[in-house]
Amino acid sequence: MTRDMAFFEFLLRMGDNTLVLGHRVSEWCGHAPVLEEDIALANTALDLIGQTQMWLGLAGEVEGQGRSADDLAMLRDAWDFRNVLLAEQPNGDFGQTMMRQYLFDQAHVLLLEKLAGSSDERVAAIAAKSVKEVAYHVERSRDTVIGLGDGTSESHRRMQAALDLLWPYAGEMFTDDEVSGIMAGEGIAPEPSSLRAAWDAAVQQTMSEATLVIPDSDFAHAGGKTGFRHTEHLGHMLTQMQWLQRAYPGARW
Amino acid sequence: MYAQMIKSEATQEDPEKLAAFQARIDAGEKIEPKDWMPQGYRKTLIRQIGQHAHSEIVGQLPEGNWITRAPTLERKAILLAKVQDEAGHGLYLYCAAETLGVTRDELTEMLLDGRMKYSSIFNYPTLTWADMGAVGWLVDGAAIMNQVPLQRTSFGPYSRAMIRICKEESFHQRQGYDIMMKMANGTPAQKKMAQDALNRFWYPSLMMFGPSDKESVHSEQSMAWKIKMNTNDELRQKFVDQTVPQAEYLGLTVPDENLKWNEETGHYDFSQPDWSEFFDVLKGNGPCNRERLAARNKAWDDGKWVRDGLLAHAEKKAARRVAAE
């Protein structure tokens, strides 16, 4: 694999994570438990979609085939998506949505902090802008996980169920492979495994405050960020997301 | 216009106080929450601001319907920002209503059990992407027509909320028109979508101003109190006069055979909407009344455990802080 191929893959991983998760969060619009949450969820989705435009825009540039961020978002099929499986998991109840958000945000912020010092200036610039937004996301998702974990017995039960359900999807964020090896060698991005200890410590602290028990298993599903095997959920998301571009090819919107 | 058919309350209070109150309004003073005000003024405002707030909240749904299908990342971001603004407008308006002595939860309960209304327009479905254009252009356009004068309304918190809201609404209308431009100048299929959206949204938009209020006593009282600034007919005419040239510029046809520029009056003549349809929608028989209210009820019911959980946590935290001191 060449450097540019690896770089393209890496940028798709960044952009597809924010695209797919942003899309999921946007599904809440108008249906949140309280007005302030509607506003906050829309805000999170908006930030993630904005980051997608930057990551996928740069991916298209690096690929050099004339594909725009929109082409990449709207005209690839599921096997070409490089998001982690965690991001495509369905919203479930509000607790499941916020647990997914926290597990992701906590890794996202650690990664972006490192990427702000990337040897590639364009990556560093996108990360520097995004990290400010994501610092807020993690603060909010963390507080919500704690508040609901340590709330009523029902909210506690639901948050524990969400953690149990999503835990096997967290590990994929920290696996290394050929792409990440090349990126680390070039000083563009850290090896994902290097972020694990800090993530574990932060998550441990949060779950302890939330009175939630982290499952005693390090099993991790894989196949999202390589595109080898996504879950069945992604295809349904894409049929909705890509509908207009697919149904009216070549139209400008 | 997000508040319709607001029945204004008669008031039986000390004539001297009433006269002094009216004098303040006539002098252009703002009434603030702690000032004395007639019961009728308070009740009418709660009804009007509450209905306006509910319209913002329910109004998230027809547009939210297209967020996950927006055709480009930019369109998705703009639509998300717009729907987020609407939730924000709901929040300012509930806060304005709260200054009159009613809580947001009380107002929400009244929306959910049907005691309070929201604007009839949000009971119409959004069927194609062009509807996102039509809603911004026509629905927000009609809303602005009503809200710009309300910036001068007599009740301070309402007036201030309107000033903030109007700034954002004019952005909404522009983005709606921008979608229509793209569609009207796009492929034949896109142009067809644009015309179809105009056909479906034209008359419901005219209905937003409410039926003619020439004979309405309630309307006169609200106008004297500067809760209502213009008659429904004045605003509707203004809307038609503004919108018809915009439709012509788009190359679209307003679905009204009687639409004609009248040299004498300096206004367009136009057909009235089917008012029986309007009253049907108000009674709950619009195309989407059930879905809209069901969606809000589901969000509220499903969210109960979240609200309870966060409240319980806040109480525990406060108790721990007290115990630590």
XYZ file of C-alpha atoms in Angstrom:
578
model
C 0.000 0.000 0.000
C 1.364 3.410 -0.994
C 1.471 6.359 1.336
C -1.275 8.143 -0.576
C -3.515 5.096 -0.569
C -3.072 4.788 3.179
C -3.629 8.509 3.628
C -6.866 8.325 1.633
C -8.040 5.369 3.742
C -7.199 7.237 6.939
C -9.143 10.319 5.819
C -12.153 8.173 4.933
C -12.027 6.669 8.407
C -12.122 10.136 9.936
C -14.812 11.475 7.603
C -17.002 8.380 7.577
C -17.042 8.251 11.372
C -18.279 11.823 11.584
C -20.665 11.376 8.651
C -22.307 8.203 9.904
C -22.488 9.269 13.534
C -23.657 12.766 12.551
C -26.389 11.193 10.476
C -27.488 8.967 13.344
C -27.619 11.896 15.751
C -29.580 13.964 13.230
C -32.274 11.274 13.225
C -33.300 12.590 16.665
C -34.288 15.982 15.346
C -37.627 16.960 16.870
C -37.952 13.798 18.975
C -35.653 14.390 21.962
C -36.782 14.007 25.607
C -36.574 17.743 26.298
C -36.153 20.871 24.189
C -32.613 21.578 25.375
C -31.596 18.090 24.233
C -33.123 18.656 20.818
C -30.948 21.727 20.480
C -27.823 20.000 21.798
C -28.270 16.934 19.576
C -28.770 19.096 16.500
C -25.668 21.009 17.478
C -23.611 17.839 17.792
C -24.882 16.552 14.450
C -24.116 19.890 12.851
C -20.540 19.866 14.137
C -20.021 16.311 12.915
C -21.403 17.066 9.451
C -19.152 20.129 9.253
C -16.147 17.981 10.155
C -17.230 15.468 7.506
C -17.086 18.171 4.854
C -13.485 18.895 5.834
C -12.274 15.301 6.145
C -13.972 14.000 3.015
C -13.009 17.144 1.119
C -9.374 16.454 1.914
C -9.844 12.753 1.111
C -11.054 13.677 -2.373
C -8.087 15.985 -2.800
C -5.609 13.300 -1.736
C -7.278 10.710 -3.959
C -6.914 13.039 -6.941
C -9.794 11.551 -8.950
C -11.918 14.676 -8.838
C -14.376 13.320 -6.251
C -15.920 15.909 -3.918
C -16.919 15.370 -0.295
C -20.525 14.999 -1.506
C -19.530 12.411 -4.113
C -17.813 10.400 -1.427
C -20.714 10.705 1.002
C -23.542 10.125 -1.440
C -22.190 7.814 -4.123
C -20.252 5.059 -2.353
C -21.806 1.759 -1.337
C -21.517 0.182 2.098
C -18.285 -1.758 1.440
C -16.480 1.505 0.653
C -17.396 3.068 3.984
C -14.625 3.123 6.590
C -16.452 4.150 9.774
C -16.187 2.026 12.902
C -19.162 -0.235 13.595
C -19.936 1.738 16.763
C -20.896 4.810 14.717
C -23.494 2.977 12.621
C -25.277 1.319 15.568
C -28.938 2.389 15.704
C -29.991 5.131 18.094
C -32.036 2.894 20.386
C -33.352 4.884 23.325
C -31.819 8.183 24.381
C -29.509 6.368 26.783
C -28.117 4.159 24.056
C -27.562 7.198 21.855
C -25.691 9.039 24.581
C -23.628 5.998 25.571
C -22.577 5.518 21.945
C -21.763 9.211 21.793
C -19.665 9.145 24.948
C -17.631 6.066 24.001
C -16.940 7.658 20.629
C -16.359 11.231 21.848
C -13.854 10.107 24.442
C -11.748 8.402 21.761
C -12.374 11.173 19.241
C -11.087 13.927 21.512
C -7.912 11.992 22.362
C -7.257 11.343 18.684
C -7.913 14.929 17.607
C -5.594 16.281 20.280
C -2.802 14.222 18.722
C -3.817 15.056 15.175
C -3.553 18.755 15.945
C 0.211 18.097 15.926
C 0.139 16.087 12.667
C 3.037 16.369 10.212
C 0.417 17.144 7.556
C -0.668 20.760 7.961
C -4.101 20.189 6.487
C -4.823 17.388 8.956
C -3.482 19.502 11.808
C -5.732 22.410 10.805
C -8.912 20.293 10.594
C -8.078 18.646 13.927
C -7.398 21.968 15.626
C -10.801 23.263 14.559
C -12.649 20.024 15.356
C -11.085 19.417 18.758
C -12.746 22.521 20.197
C -16.156 21.212 19.154
C -15.462 17.667 20.302
C -14.180 18.837 23.685
C -17.678 20.152 24.214
C -19.293 16.973 22.879
C -17.410 14.785 25.332
C -18.171 17.086 28.234
C -21.867 16.861 27.455
C -22.037 13.132 26.680
C -19.966 12.368 29.782
C -22.239 14.456 32.020
C -25.306 12.811 30.532
C -23.949 9.290 31.011
C -23.120 10.134 34.620
C -26.437 11.862 35.243
C -28.496 8.994 33.877
C -26.276 6.246 35.293
C -26.535 7.798 38.732
C -30.179 8.895 38.343
C -33.227 6.744 39.041
C -33.159 2.952 39.138
C -34.779 2.901 35.707
C -32.275 5.281 34.146
C -29.459 3.287 35.765
C -30.804 0.029 34.359
C -31.125 1.501 30.869
C -27.614 2.972 30.905
C -26.094 -0.307 32.080
C -27.939 -2.073 29.266
C -26.599 0.472 26.775
C -23.046 -0.008 28.010
C -23.359 -3.799 27.845
C -24.751 -3.585 24.325
C -22.170 -1.166 22.946
C -19.039 -2.270 24.757
C -18.090 -4.904 22.150
C -18.050 -2.147 19.519
C -15.617 0.108 21.385
C -12.449 -1.933 20.829
C -12.398 -1.388 17.060
C -11.416 2.232 17.637
C -8.031 1.101 18.970
C -6.839 -1.598 16.582
C -3.732 -1.001 14.471
C -3.276 -2.183 10.905
C -1.254 -1.453 7.796
C -2.991 1.871 7.192
C -2.381 3.117 10.705
C 1.195 1.861 10.581
C 1.952 3.936 7.488
C 0.217 6.979 8.994
C 2.205 6.656 12.209
C 5.434 6.199 10.259
C 4.755 9.417 8.364
C 3.890 11.290 11.542
C 0.426 12.011 10.167
C -1.593 10.166 12.828
C -0.842 8.121 15.953
C -1.322 4.354 16.130
C -4.861 3.876 17.533
C -3.549 1.453 20.169
C -1.461 4.280 21.646
C -4.689 6.051 22.714
C -6.170 3.078 24.522
C -4.678 3.587 27.978
C -5.832 7.199 28.225
C -9.273 6.213 26.931
C -9.540 3.340 29.420
C -8.640 5.620 32.300
C -11.168 8.275 31.308
C -13.948 5.762 30.671
C -13.205 3.978 33.934
C -13.530 7.260 35.807
C -16.773 8.209 34.046
C -18.411 4.824 34.562
C -17.418 4.821 38.174
C -19.093 8.211 38.690
C -22.067 6.910 36.736
C -22.185 3.837 39.035
C -22.017 1.636 35.925
C -20.012 -1.562 35.572
C -17.783 -2.020 32.542
C -18.325 -5.518 31.106
C -15.568 -7.948 31.937
C -14.689 -8.740 28.333
C -12.246 -7.382 25.834
C -14.000 -8.934 22.873
C -14.234 -6.446 20.025
C -16.218 -6.629 16.782
C -14.277 -5.517 13.730
C -14.861 -4.884 10.048
C -16.071 -1.282 9.931
C -12.924 0.708 9.463
C -11.508 -1.768 6.945
C -14.870 -1.989 5.201
C -14.612 -5.786 5.288
C -17.898 -6.409 7.094
C -20.239 -3.647 8.215
C -23.392 -4.357 10.185
C -26.731 -4.635 8.400
C -27.649 -1.214 9.740
C -25.357 0.751 7.448
C -27.099 -0.187 4.205
C -30.444 1.054 5.478
C -28.888 4.322 6.541
C -27.356 4.770 3.099
C -30.604 4.087 1.262
C -32.033 7.072 3.095
C -28.999 9.323 3.023
C -28.217 8.772 -0.639
C -31.753 8.557 -1.972
C -31.942 11.843 -3.879
C -28.485 11.585 -5.403
C -29.182 8.044 -6.520
C -32.712 8.683 -7.803
C -31.811 11.811 -9.789
C -28.262 11.294 -11.033
C -26.470 14.437 -12.123
C -29.016 16.872 -10.661
C -27.638 19.834 -8.716
C -29.232 20.713 -5.431
C -47.933 33.383 11.157
C -47.665 30.902 13.924
C -50.593 32.010 16.066
C -54.068 31.751 14.571
C -57.591 32.416 15.775
C -56.411 33.659 19.134
C -59.527 34.428 21.111
C -58.923 37.520 23.119
C -60.297 37.578 26.654
C -62.784 40.146 27.825
C -61.672 41.920 30.895
C -63.683 43.206 33.880
C -61.409 45.224 36.014
C -61.123 48.614 37.637
C -61.834 51.083 34.783
C -59.237 53.518 36.117
C -56.497 50.921 36.085
C -57.572 49.775 32.638
C -57.466 53.321 31.319
C -54.017 53.908 32.764
C -52.841 50.621 31.255
C -54.240 51.561 27.861
C -52.566 54.974 28.099
C -49.188 53.327 28.626
C -49.705 51.162 25.559
C -50.889 54.088 23.484
C -47.779 56.004 24.521
C -45.686 53.146 23.116
C -44.416 51.937 26.506
C -43.488 48.283 26.981
C -45.383 46.267 29.578
C -43.018 44.185 31.697
C -43.868 40.984 33.614
C -44.034 42.647 37.050
C -46.258 45.498 35.877
C -49.978 45.441 36.543
C -51.902 44.088 33.554
C -55.519 43.147 32.916
C -56.310 39.448 33.307
C -57.547 39.368 29.725
C -54.259 40.750 28.459
C -52.336 38.112 30.399
C -54.543 35.226 29.286
C -54.585 36.274 25.640
C -50.822 36.606 25.608
C -50.288 33.204 27.232
C -52.518 31.694 24.578
C -50.804 33.522 21.730
C -47.182 33.099 22.844
C -47.865 29.499 23.832
C -49.374 28.707 20.457
C -46.468 30.388 18.753
C -43.986 28.345 20.830
C -45.859 25.117 20.078
C -45.753 25.955 16.377
C -41.978 26.211 16.524
C -41.747 22.836 18.240
C -44.196 20.978 16.013
C -42.700 22.885 13.088
C -39.481 20.929 13.565
C -41.243 17.784 12.336
C -42.095 18.501 8.689
C -38.551 19.714 8.052
C -36.918 17.132 10.288
C -38.596 14.665 7.936
C -35.972 15.543 5.280
C -32.801 15.978 7.328
C -31.774 12.359 6.826
C -32.494 12.628 3.090
C -30.906 16.013 2.355
C -29.143 15.780 -1.012
C -25.756 17.258 -0.070
C -23.728 17.720 3.093
C -24.196 21.461 2.889
C -27.976 21.216 2.496
C -28.067 18.815 5.420
C -26.070 21.209 7.587
C -28.253 24.186 6.634
C -31.451 22.283 7.319
C -30.154 21.027 10.657
C -29.179 24.560 11.633
C -32.612 25.801 10.651
C -34.487 23.177 12.642
C -32.175 23.845 15.565
C -33.066 27.550 15.334
C -36.733 26.598 15.529
C -36.180 24.669 18.738
C -34.330 27.740 20.015
C -37.271 29.972 19.078
C -39.546 27.626 20.974
C -37.287 28.016 23.975
C -37.297 31.856 23.922
C -41.055 31.882 23.500
C -41.706 29.439 26.340
C -39.475 31.646 28.491
C -41.481 34.712 27.466
C -44.697 32.869 28.352
C -43.260 31.787 31.703
C -42.908 35.432 32.731
C -46.725 35.529 32.650
C -47.046 32.824 35.290
C -47.379 29.576 33.365
C -44.667 26.897 33.211
C -43.240 25.287 30.117
C -44.399 21.892 31.357
C -47.968 23.164 31.779
C -47.957 24.548 28.256
C -46.477 21.313 26.920
C -49.175 19.240 28.604
C -51.813 21.453 27.005
C -50.267 20.964 23.582
C -50.050 17.225 24.031
C -53.623 16.722 25.165
C -54.986 19.034 22.484
C -56.139 21.914 24.722
C -53.726 24.245 22.936
C -53.137 24.503 19.206
C -50.219 25.064 16.888
C -50.281 26.588 13.434
C -52.433 24.723 10.894
C -49.599 24.744 8.354
C -47.583 22.072 10.155
C -50.336 19.546 9.565
C -49.374 19.338 5.905
C -46.886 16.711 4.740
C -43.468 17.412 3.187
C -43.303 15.022 0.257
C -40.304 16.030 -1.831
C -37.084 17.960 -1.343
C -38.724 20.959 -3.043
C -41.015 21.139 -0.019
C -37.994 22.211 2.021
C -37.725 25.118 -0.375
C -41.439 25.869 -0.295
C -41.606 25.738 3.498
C -38.724 28.189 3.827
C -39.958 30.479 1.095
C -43.710 30.476 1.766
C -44.211 29.317 5.353
C -41.335 31.258 6.854
C -42.213 34.104 4.504
C -45.748 34.233 5.896
C -44.422 33.928 9.441
C -42.081 36.872 8.948
C -44.942 38.961 7.585
C -46.649 38.572 10.941
C -43.597 38.630 13.180
C -41.913 41.766 11.911
C -44.710 44.001 13.239
C -44.820 41.952 16.456
C -41.336 43.209 17.259
C -43.248 46.337 18.301
C -45.803 44.459 20.398
C -46.576 45.936 23.812
C -45.364 43.043 25.983
C -41.605 43.470 26.524
C -40.455 39.815 26.672
C -42.529 38.907 23.595
C -41.226 41.875 21.660
C -37.615 41.036 22.520
C -38.098 37.371 21.586
C -39.549 38.515 18.245
C -36.554 40.716 17.512
C -34.202 37.753 17.895
C -36.481 35.401 16.012
C -36.969 37.733 13.046
C -33.243 37.910 12.406
C -33.074 34.148 12.058
C -36.332 33.810 10.128
C -35.149 36.052 7.330
C -32.166 33.718 6.900
C -34.587 30.793 6.791
C -36.676 32.376 4.112
C -33.620 33.119 1.982
C -32.368 29.559 2.205
C -35.841 28.318 1.223
C -35.877 30.561 -1.799
C -32.371 29.439 -2.683
C -33.555 25.794 -2.753
C -36.468 26.839 -4.988
C -34.070 28.642 -7.362
C -31.921 25.540 -7.693
C -34.951 23.357 -8.309
C -36.699 25.742 -10.700
C -33.527 26.047 -12.767
C -32.639 22.381 -12.484
C -33.633 19.270 -14.413
C -37.218 18.839 -15.670
C -37.885 16.526 -12.711
C -36.631 19.146 -10.260
C -38.732 21.843 -11.875
C -41.763 19.590 -11.625
C -41.050 19.064 -7.931
C -40.823 22.828 -7.419
C -44.141 23.491 -9.146
C -45.790 20.650 -7.246
C -44.542 22.060 -3.945
C -45.932 25.498 -4.786
C -49.257 23.923 -5.796
C -49.548 22.148 -2.462
C -48.269 24.911 -0.179
C -49.848 28.019 -1.725
C -53.309 27.889 -0.180
C -52.211 26.433 3.182
C -49.766 29.358 3.373
C -52.592 31.862 2.761
C -54.537 30.122 5.523
C -51.723 30.805 7.974
C -53.019 34.360 8.404
C -56.403 33.077 9.584
C -59.854 33.921 8.213
C -60.896 37.479 7.579
C -61.202 39.281 10.898
C -63.152 42.317 9.707
C -65.985 41.683 12.103
C -64.103 40.235 15.012
C -64.458 41.975 18.352
C -61.621 39.932 19.839
C -59.329 41.129 17.173
C -60.129 44.758 17.989
C -59.269 44.271 21.652
C -55.967 42.593 20.761
C -55.148 45.404 18.374
C -55.870 48.026 21.015
C -53.505 46.185 23.356
C -50.905 45.917 20.589
C -50.822 42.152 20.849
C -52.040 42.010 17.277
C -50.617 44.656 15.007
C -52.410 44.160 11.681
C -55.585 42.521 10.451
C -55.342 39.078 8.889
C -56.463 40.441 5.535
C -53.823 43.176 5.491
C -51.084 40.658 6.139
C -52.411 38.163 3.605
C -52.540 40.842 0.908
C -49.019 41.927 1.731
C -47.850 38.330 1.495
C -49.488 37.800 -1.898
C -48.095 41.083 -3.228
C -44.611 40.114 -2.152
C -44.719 36.469 -3.210
C -46.260 36.587 -6.685
C -43.287 38.394 -8.321
C -40.951 35.920 -6.596
C -42.881 33.016 -8.135
C -42.691 34.711 -11.542
C -38.952 35.118 -11.159
C -38.715 31.381 -10.489
C -40.777 30.676 -13.602
C -43.418 28.941 -11.493
C -47.178 29.372 -11.696
C -49.222 30.334 -8.651
C -52.170 27.918 -8.663
C -54.872 30.584 -8.851
C -56.752 31.373 -12.070
C -58.083 34.586 -10.578
C -54.722 36.005 -9.657
C -54.416 39.368 -11.386
C -52.656 42.684 -10.781
C -55.208 45.370 -10.021
C -54.022 48.788 -11.241
C -56.666 50.605 -9.238
C -55.883 49.148 -5.845
C -52.167 48.674 -6.498
C -52.489 45.101 -5.201
C -53.041 41.635 -6.588
C -56.553 40.229 -6.655
C -56.498 36.597 -5.600
C -58.743 33.682 -4.619
C -59.420 32.920 -0.994
C -58.326 29.510 0.234
C -60.954 26.897 0.999
C -61.837 27.919 4.539
C -63.718 24.711 5.217
C -60.409 22.890 4.795
C -58.839 25.286 7.291
C -61.504 24.553 9.905
C -61.153 20.837 9.237
C -57.431 21.068 9.900
C -58.054 23.001 13.126
C -60.496 20.293 14.208
C -57.799 17.688 13.797
C -58.602 16.490 10.301
C -55.573 17.822 8.460
C -53.391 15.378 6.535
C -50.853 15.026 9.378
C -52.547 16.123 12.618
C -52.447 12.638 14.082
C -48.823 12.011 13.134
C -47.599 15.363 14.441
C -49.278 15.071 17.832
C -48.390 11.400 18.103
C -44.722 12.232 17.435
C -44.694 14.915 20.133
C -46.484 12.671 22.602
C -44.081 9.830 21.916
C -41.054 12.086 22.374
C -42.493 13.312 25.676
C -43.475 9.853 26.970
C -40.253 8.160 25.840
C -38.259 10.982 27.389
C -39.842 10.748 30.825
C -37.233 8.401 32.239
C -34.504 10.743 30.982
C -36.020 13.821 32.592
C -36.658 11.904 35.812
C -33.151 10.448 35.785
C -31.405 13.767 35.291
C -33.553 15.389 37.953
C -32.823 12.602 40.444
C -29.107 12.948 39.740
C -29.197 16.712 40.261
C -30.948 16.165 43.609
C -28.402 13.546 44.692
C -25.561 15.839 43.733
C -27.052 18.726 45.683
C -27.578 16.464 48.729
C -23.966 15.270 48.556
C -22.765 18.853 48.412
C -24.798 19.746 51.492
C -23.532 16.640 53.311
C -19.931 17.563 52.487
C -20.271 21.068 53.884
